[in-house]
mmCIF file of C-alpha atoms and ligand atoms in Angstrom:
data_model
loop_
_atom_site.group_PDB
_atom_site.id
_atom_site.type_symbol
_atom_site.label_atom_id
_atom_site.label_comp_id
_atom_site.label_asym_id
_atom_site.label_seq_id
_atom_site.Cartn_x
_atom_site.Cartn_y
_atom_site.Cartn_z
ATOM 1 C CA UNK O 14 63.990 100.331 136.822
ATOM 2 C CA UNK O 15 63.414 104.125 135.949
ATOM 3 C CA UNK O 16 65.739 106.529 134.175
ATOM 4 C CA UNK O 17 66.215 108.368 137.536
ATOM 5 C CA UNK O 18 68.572 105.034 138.986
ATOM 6 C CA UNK O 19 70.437 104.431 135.581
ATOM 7 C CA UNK O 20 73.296 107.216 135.712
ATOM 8 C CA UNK O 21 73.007 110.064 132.803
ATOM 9 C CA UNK O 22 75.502 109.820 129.893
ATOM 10 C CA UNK O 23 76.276 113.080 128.106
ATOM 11 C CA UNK O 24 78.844 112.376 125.648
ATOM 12 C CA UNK O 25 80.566 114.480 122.656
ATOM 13 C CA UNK O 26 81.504 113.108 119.476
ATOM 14 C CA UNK O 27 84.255 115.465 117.911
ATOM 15 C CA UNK O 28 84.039 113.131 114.843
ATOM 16 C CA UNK O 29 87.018 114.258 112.449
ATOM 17 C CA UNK O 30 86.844 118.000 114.144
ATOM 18 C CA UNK O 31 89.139 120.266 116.321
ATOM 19 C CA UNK O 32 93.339 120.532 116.289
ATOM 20 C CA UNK O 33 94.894 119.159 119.334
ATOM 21 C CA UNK O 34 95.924 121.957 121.280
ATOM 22 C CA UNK O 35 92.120 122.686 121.090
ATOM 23 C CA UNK O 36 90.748 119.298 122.526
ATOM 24 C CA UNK O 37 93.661 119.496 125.348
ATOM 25 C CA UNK O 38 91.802 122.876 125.851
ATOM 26 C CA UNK O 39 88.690 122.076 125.998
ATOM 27 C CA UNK O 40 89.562 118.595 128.649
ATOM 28 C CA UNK O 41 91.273 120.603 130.937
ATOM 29 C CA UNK O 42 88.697 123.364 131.145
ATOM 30 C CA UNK O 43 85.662 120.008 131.343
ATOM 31 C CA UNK O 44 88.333 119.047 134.355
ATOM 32 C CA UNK O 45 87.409 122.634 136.197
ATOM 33 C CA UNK O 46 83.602 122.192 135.705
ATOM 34 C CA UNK O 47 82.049 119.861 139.331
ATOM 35 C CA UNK O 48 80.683 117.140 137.227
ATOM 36 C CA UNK O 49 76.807 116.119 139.288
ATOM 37 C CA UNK O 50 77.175 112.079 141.089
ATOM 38 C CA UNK O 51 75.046 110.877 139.167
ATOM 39 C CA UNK O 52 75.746 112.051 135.412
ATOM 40 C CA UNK O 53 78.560 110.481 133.254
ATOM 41 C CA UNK O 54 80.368 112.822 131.051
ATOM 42 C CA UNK O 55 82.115 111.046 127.920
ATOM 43 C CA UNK O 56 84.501 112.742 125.468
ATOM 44 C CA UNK O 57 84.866 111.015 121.246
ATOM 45 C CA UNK O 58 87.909 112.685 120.039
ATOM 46 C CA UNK O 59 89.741 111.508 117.045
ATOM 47 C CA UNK O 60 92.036 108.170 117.778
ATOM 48 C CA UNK O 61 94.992 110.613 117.384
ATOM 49 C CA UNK O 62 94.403 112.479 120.564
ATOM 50 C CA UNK O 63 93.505 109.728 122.871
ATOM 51 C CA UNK O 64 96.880 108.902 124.171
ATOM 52 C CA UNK O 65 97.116 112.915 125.735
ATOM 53 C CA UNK O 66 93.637 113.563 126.442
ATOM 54 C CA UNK O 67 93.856 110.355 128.564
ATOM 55 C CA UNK O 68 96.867 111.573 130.233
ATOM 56 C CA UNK O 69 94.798 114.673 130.881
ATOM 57 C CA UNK O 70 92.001 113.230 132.104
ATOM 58 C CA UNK O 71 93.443 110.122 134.091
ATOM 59 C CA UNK O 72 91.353 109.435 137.882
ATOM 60 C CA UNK O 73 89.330 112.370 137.241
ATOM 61 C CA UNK O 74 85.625 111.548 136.326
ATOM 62 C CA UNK O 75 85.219 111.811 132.890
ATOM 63 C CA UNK O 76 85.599 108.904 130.220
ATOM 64 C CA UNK O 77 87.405 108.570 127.063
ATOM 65 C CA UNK O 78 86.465 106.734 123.876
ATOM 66 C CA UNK O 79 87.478 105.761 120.384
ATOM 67 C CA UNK O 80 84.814 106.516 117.730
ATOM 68 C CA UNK O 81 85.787 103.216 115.677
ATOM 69 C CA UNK O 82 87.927 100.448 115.616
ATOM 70 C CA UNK O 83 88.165 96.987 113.831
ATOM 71 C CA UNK O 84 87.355 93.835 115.622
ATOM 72 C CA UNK O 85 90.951 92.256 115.135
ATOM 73 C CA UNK O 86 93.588 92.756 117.645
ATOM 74 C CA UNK O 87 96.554 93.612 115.396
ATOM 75 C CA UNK O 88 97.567 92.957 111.722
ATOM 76 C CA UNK O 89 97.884 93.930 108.164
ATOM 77 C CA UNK O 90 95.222 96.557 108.547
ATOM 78 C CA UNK O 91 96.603 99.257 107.102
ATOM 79 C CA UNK O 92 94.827 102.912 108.726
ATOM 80 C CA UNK O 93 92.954 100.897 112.026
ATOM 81 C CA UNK O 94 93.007 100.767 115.482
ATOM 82 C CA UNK O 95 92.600 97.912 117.688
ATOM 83 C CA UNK O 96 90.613 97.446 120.592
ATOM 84 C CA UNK O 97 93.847 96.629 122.709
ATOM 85 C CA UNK O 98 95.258 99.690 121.222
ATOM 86 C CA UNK O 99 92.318 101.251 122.983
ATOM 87 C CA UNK O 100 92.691 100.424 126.403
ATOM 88 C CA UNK O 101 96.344 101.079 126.282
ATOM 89 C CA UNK O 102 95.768 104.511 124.723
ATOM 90 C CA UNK O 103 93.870 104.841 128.032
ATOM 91 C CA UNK O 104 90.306 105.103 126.964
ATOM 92 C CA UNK O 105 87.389 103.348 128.398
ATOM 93 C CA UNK O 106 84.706 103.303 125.352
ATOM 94 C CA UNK O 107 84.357 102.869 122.079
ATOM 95 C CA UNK O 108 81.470 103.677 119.487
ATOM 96 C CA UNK O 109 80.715 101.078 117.441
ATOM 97 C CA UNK O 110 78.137 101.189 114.396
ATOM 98 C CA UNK O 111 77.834 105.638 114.268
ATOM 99 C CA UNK O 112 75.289 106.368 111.055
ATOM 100 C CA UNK O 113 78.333 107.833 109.240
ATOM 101 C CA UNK O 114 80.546 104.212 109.443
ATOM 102 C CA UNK O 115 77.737 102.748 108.251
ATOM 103 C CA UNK O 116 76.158 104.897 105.381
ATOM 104 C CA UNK O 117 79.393 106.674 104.566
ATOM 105 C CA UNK O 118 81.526 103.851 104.823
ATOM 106 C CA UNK O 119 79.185 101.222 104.617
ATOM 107 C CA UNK O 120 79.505 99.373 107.955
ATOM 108 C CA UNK O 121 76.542 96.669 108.476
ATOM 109 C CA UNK O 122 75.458 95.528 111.627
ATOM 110 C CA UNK O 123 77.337 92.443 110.966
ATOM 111 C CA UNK O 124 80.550 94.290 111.102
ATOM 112 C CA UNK O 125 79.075 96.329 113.970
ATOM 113 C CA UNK O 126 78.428 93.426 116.462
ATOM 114 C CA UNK O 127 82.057 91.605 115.601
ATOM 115 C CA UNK O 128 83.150 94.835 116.869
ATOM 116 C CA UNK O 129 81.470 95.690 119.745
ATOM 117 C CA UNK O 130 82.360 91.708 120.405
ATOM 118 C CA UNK O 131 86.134 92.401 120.117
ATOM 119 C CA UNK O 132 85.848 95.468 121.965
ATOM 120 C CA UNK O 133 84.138 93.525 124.943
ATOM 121 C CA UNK O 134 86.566 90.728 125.046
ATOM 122 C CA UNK O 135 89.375 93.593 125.630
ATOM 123 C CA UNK O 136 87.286 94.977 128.342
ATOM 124 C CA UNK O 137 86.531 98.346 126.242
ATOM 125 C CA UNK O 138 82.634 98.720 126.689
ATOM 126 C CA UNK O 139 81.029 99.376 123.429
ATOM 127 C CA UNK O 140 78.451 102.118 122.775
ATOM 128 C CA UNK O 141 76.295 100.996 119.987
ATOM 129 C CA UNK O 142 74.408 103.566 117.798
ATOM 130 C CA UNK O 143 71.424 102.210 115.973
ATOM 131 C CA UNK O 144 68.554 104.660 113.801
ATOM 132 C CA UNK O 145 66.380 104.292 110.408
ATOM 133 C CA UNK O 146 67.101 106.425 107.663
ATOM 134 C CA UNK O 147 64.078 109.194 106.316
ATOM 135 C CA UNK O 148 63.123 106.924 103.858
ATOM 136 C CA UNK O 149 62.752 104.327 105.948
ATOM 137 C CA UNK O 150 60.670 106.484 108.351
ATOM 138 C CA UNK O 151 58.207 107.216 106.017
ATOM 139 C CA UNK O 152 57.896 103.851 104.240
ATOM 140 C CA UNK O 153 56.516 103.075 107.868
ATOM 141 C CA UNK O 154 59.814 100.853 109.117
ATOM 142 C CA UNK O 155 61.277 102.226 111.692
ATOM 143 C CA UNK O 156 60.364 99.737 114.244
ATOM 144 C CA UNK O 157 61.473 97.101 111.710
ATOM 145 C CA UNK O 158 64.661 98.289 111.457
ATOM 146 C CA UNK O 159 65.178 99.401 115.033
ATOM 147 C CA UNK O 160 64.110 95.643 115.472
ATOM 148 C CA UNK O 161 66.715 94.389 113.000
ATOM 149 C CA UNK O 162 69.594 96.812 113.821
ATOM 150 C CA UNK O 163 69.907 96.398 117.585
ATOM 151 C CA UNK O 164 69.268 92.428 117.439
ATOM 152 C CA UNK O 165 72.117 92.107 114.878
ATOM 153 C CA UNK O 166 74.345 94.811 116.117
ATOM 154 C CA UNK O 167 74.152 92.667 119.673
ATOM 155 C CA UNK O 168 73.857 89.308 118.081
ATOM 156 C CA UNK O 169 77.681 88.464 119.041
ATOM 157 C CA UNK O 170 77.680 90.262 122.236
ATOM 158 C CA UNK O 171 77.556 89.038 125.967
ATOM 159 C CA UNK O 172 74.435 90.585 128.080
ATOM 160 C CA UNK O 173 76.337 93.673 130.059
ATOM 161 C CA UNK O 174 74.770 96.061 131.433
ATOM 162 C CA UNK O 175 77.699 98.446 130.778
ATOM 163 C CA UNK O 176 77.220 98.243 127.009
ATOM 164 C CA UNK O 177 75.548 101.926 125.603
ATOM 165 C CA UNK O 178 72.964 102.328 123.223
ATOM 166 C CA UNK O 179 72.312 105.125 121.078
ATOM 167 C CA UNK O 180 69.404 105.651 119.285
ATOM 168 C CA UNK O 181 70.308 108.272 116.201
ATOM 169 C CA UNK O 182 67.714 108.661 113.781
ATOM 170 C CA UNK O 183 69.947 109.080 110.793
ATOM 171 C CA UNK O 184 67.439 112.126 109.640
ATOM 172 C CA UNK O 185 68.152 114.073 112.931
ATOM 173 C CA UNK O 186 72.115 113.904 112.733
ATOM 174 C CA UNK O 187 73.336 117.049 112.100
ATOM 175 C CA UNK O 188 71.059 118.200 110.675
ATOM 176 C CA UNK O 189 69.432 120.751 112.892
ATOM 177 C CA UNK O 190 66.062 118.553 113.208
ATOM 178 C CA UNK O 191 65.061 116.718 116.228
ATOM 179 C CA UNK O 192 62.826 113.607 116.982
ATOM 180 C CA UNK O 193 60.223 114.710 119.236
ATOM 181 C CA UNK O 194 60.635 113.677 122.279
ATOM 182 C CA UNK O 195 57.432 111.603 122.130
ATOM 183 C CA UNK O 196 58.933 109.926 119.350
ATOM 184 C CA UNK O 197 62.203 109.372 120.465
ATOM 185 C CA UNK O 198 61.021 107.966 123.475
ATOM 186 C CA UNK O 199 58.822 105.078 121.689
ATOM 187 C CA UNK O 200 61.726 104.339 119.729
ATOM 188 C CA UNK O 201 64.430 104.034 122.640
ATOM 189 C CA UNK O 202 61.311 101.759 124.680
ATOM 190 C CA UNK O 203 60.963 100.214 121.618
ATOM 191 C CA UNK O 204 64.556 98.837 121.309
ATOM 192 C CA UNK O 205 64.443 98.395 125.101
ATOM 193 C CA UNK O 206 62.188 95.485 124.841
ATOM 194 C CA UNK O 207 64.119 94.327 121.921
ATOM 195 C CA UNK O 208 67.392 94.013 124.106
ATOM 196 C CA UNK O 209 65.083 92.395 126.953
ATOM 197 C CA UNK O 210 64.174 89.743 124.138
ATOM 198 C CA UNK O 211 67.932 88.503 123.596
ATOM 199 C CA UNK O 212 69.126 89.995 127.667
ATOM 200 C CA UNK O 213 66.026 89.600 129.971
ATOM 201 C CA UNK O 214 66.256 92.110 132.865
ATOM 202 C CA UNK O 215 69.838 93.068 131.880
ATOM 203 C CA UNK O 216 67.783 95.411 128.916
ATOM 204 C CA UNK O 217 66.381 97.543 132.201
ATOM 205 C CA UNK O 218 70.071 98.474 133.230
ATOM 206 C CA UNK O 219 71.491 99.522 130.178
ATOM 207 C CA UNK O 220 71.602 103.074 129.410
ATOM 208 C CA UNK O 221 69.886 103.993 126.154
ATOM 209 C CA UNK O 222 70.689 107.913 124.382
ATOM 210 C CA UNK O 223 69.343 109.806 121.889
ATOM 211 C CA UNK O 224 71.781 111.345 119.279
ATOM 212 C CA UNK O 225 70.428 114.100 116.432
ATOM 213 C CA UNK O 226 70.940 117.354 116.913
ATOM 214 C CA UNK O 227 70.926 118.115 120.822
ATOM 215 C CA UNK O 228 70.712 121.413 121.873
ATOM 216 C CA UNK O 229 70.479 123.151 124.856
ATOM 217 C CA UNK O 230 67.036 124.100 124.248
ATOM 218 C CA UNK O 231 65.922 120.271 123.819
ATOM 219 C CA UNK O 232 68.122 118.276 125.991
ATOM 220 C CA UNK O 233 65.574 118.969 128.960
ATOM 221 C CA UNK O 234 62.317 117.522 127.325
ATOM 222 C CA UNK O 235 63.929 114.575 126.184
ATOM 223 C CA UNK O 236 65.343 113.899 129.490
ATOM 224 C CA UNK O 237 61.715 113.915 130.887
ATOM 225 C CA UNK O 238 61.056 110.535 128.897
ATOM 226 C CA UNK O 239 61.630 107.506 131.048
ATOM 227 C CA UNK O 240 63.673 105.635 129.217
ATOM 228 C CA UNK O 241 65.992 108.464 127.734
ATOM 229 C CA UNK O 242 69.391 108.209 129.951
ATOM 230 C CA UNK O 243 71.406 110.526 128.002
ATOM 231 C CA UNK O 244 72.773 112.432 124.879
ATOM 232 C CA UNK O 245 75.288 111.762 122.103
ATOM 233 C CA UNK O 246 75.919 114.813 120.906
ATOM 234 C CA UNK O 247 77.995 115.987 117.319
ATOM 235 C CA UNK O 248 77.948 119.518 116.201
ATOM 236 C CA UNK O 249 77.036 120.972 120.030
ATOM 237 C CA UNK O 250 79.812 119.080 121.922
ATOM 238 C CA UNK O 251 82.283 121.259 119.647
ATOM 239 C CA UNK O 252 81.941 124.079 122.206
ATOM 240 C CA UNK O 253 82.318 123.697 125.562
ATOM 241 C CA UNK O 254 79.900 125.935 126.799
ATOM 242 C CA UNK O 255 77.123 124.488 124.399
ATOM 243 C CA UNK O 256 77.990 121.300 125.734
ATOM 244 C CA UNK O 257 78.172 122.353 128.823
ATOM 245 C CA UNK O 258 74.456 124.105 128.478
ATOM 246 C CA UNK O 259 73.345 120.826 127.336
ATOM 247 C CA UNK O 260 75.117 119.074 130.649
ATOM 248 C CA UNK O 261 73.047 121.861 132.909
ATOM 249 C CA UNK O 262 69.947 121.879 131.143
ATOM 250 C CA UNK O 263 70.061 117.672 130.786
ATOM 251 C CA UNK O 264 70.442 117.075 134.365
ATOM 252 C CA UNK O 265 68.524 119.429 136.625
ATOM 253 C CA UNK O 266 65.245 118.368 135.169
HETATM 254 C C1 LIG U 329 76.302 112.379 116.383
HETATM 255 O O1 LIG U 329 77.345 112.610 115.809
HETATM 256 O O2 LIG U 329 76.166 111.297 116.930
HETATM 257 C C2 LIG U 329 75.254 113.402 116.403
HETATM 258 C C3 LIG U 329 74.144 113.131 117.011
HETATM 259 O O3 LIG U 329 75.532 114.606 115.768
HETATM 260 P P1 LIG U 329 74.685 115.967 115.934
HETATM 261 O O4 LIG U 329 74.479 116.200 117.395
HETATM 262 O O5 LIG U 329 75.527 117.013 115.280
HETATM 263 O O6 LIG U 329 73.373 115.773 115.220
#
């Protein structure tokens, strides 16, 4: 199967960014935009927000999601969401594993997969964000740890082809540099044929991204690479005409 039949992502992570009024803003004026068959818009606001945006956004064709939760359904846990809480809130995806839980808050991929579990028993489809760090990059481990993140991030998960990938090298997040496309490309067919180790054929269906500092003037080269299906994008999905750019320039390649 070829990037061309898996259907584009483009999603924005707000990550702890905008005021409310703003994101209801920026959802209803995404609502206006005619949104091309065969790409799938996503929005990542904060938790707080879901329940309106959702309200906002409900039958029309773009998705919501959380960008955390914790892998129990309800409980002492003071400051977390649930993955029930989720789909009630009315959102359809949640991120599981971003670079900043786990080297800011120091989420391992052990944490990461009993999430993305708990979110797939609820029916919320996890999008799973895996990447080395710079120093791992140039101790020459990337594929090691691209080997060791996405088979432990999955190891409690059921093959879906719904599930998301994201492939964010932790160097390129927000930090204005980019993985070449050449590079990112190795690395996303490089944790394809990891999934097909643990899924089989189900790896060819699932739609892997690249996250780290997506412009507009990038987006279209690394949508060239086979096995590129999409974007997560931070800082640029703060604007909606930079994200929107990025939409444009992503899918008319
Ligand atoms: C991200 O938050 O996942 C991300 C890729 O951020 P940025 O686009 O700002 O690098």
């Amino acid at each position: 199967m070829q990037n061309g039949e898996r259907k584009k992502v483009f999603a924005a992570n707000w990550k702890m960014n905008l005021t409310a009024d703003e994101a209801e803003d920026f959802v209803k004026k995404l609502l206006k935009i005619r949104i091309p068959e065969e790409t799938q818009i996503m929005v990542f606001p904060p938790s707080l927000y879901l329940i309106a945006l959702a309200k906002i956004a409900k039958g029309r064709p773009i998705a919501l999601g959380a960008q955390n939760m914790y892998w129990e359904r309800a409980g002492a846990f003071t400051g977390e969401i649930s993955a029930p809480m989720i789909k009630d809130a009315g959102a359809e995806y949640v991120i599981c594993g971003h670079s900043e839980r786990r080297h800011i808050f120091g989420e391992s991929s052990e944490m990461v997969t009993r999430k993305a579990r708990a979110a797939q028993i609820e029916g919320v489809i996890p999008l799973v964000c895996i990447g080395e760090t710079l120093e791992e990059r140039q101790a020459g481990e990337t594929l090691e740890v691209l080997q060791s993140d996405t088979l432990s991030s999955l190891a409690a998960v059921d093959a879906d082809p719904d599930i998301i990938i994201a492939y964010e090298p932790v160097w390129a997040i927000g930090t204005g540099l980019t993985a070449t496309p050449q590079d990112a490309e190795s690395a996303i067919a490089y944790i394809r044929s990891q999934i097909k180790e643990i899924w089989g054929k189900t790896a060819e269906r699932i739609r892997i991204l690249y996250g780290g500092s997506v412009r507009a003037d990038n987006i279209d080269e690394l949508m060239r690479c086979p096995n590129i299906d999409g974007a997560l994008i931070g800082g640029a999905s703060l604007n909606l005409e930079s994200f929107l750019e990025i939409v444009t320039n992503g899918t008319n390649i």
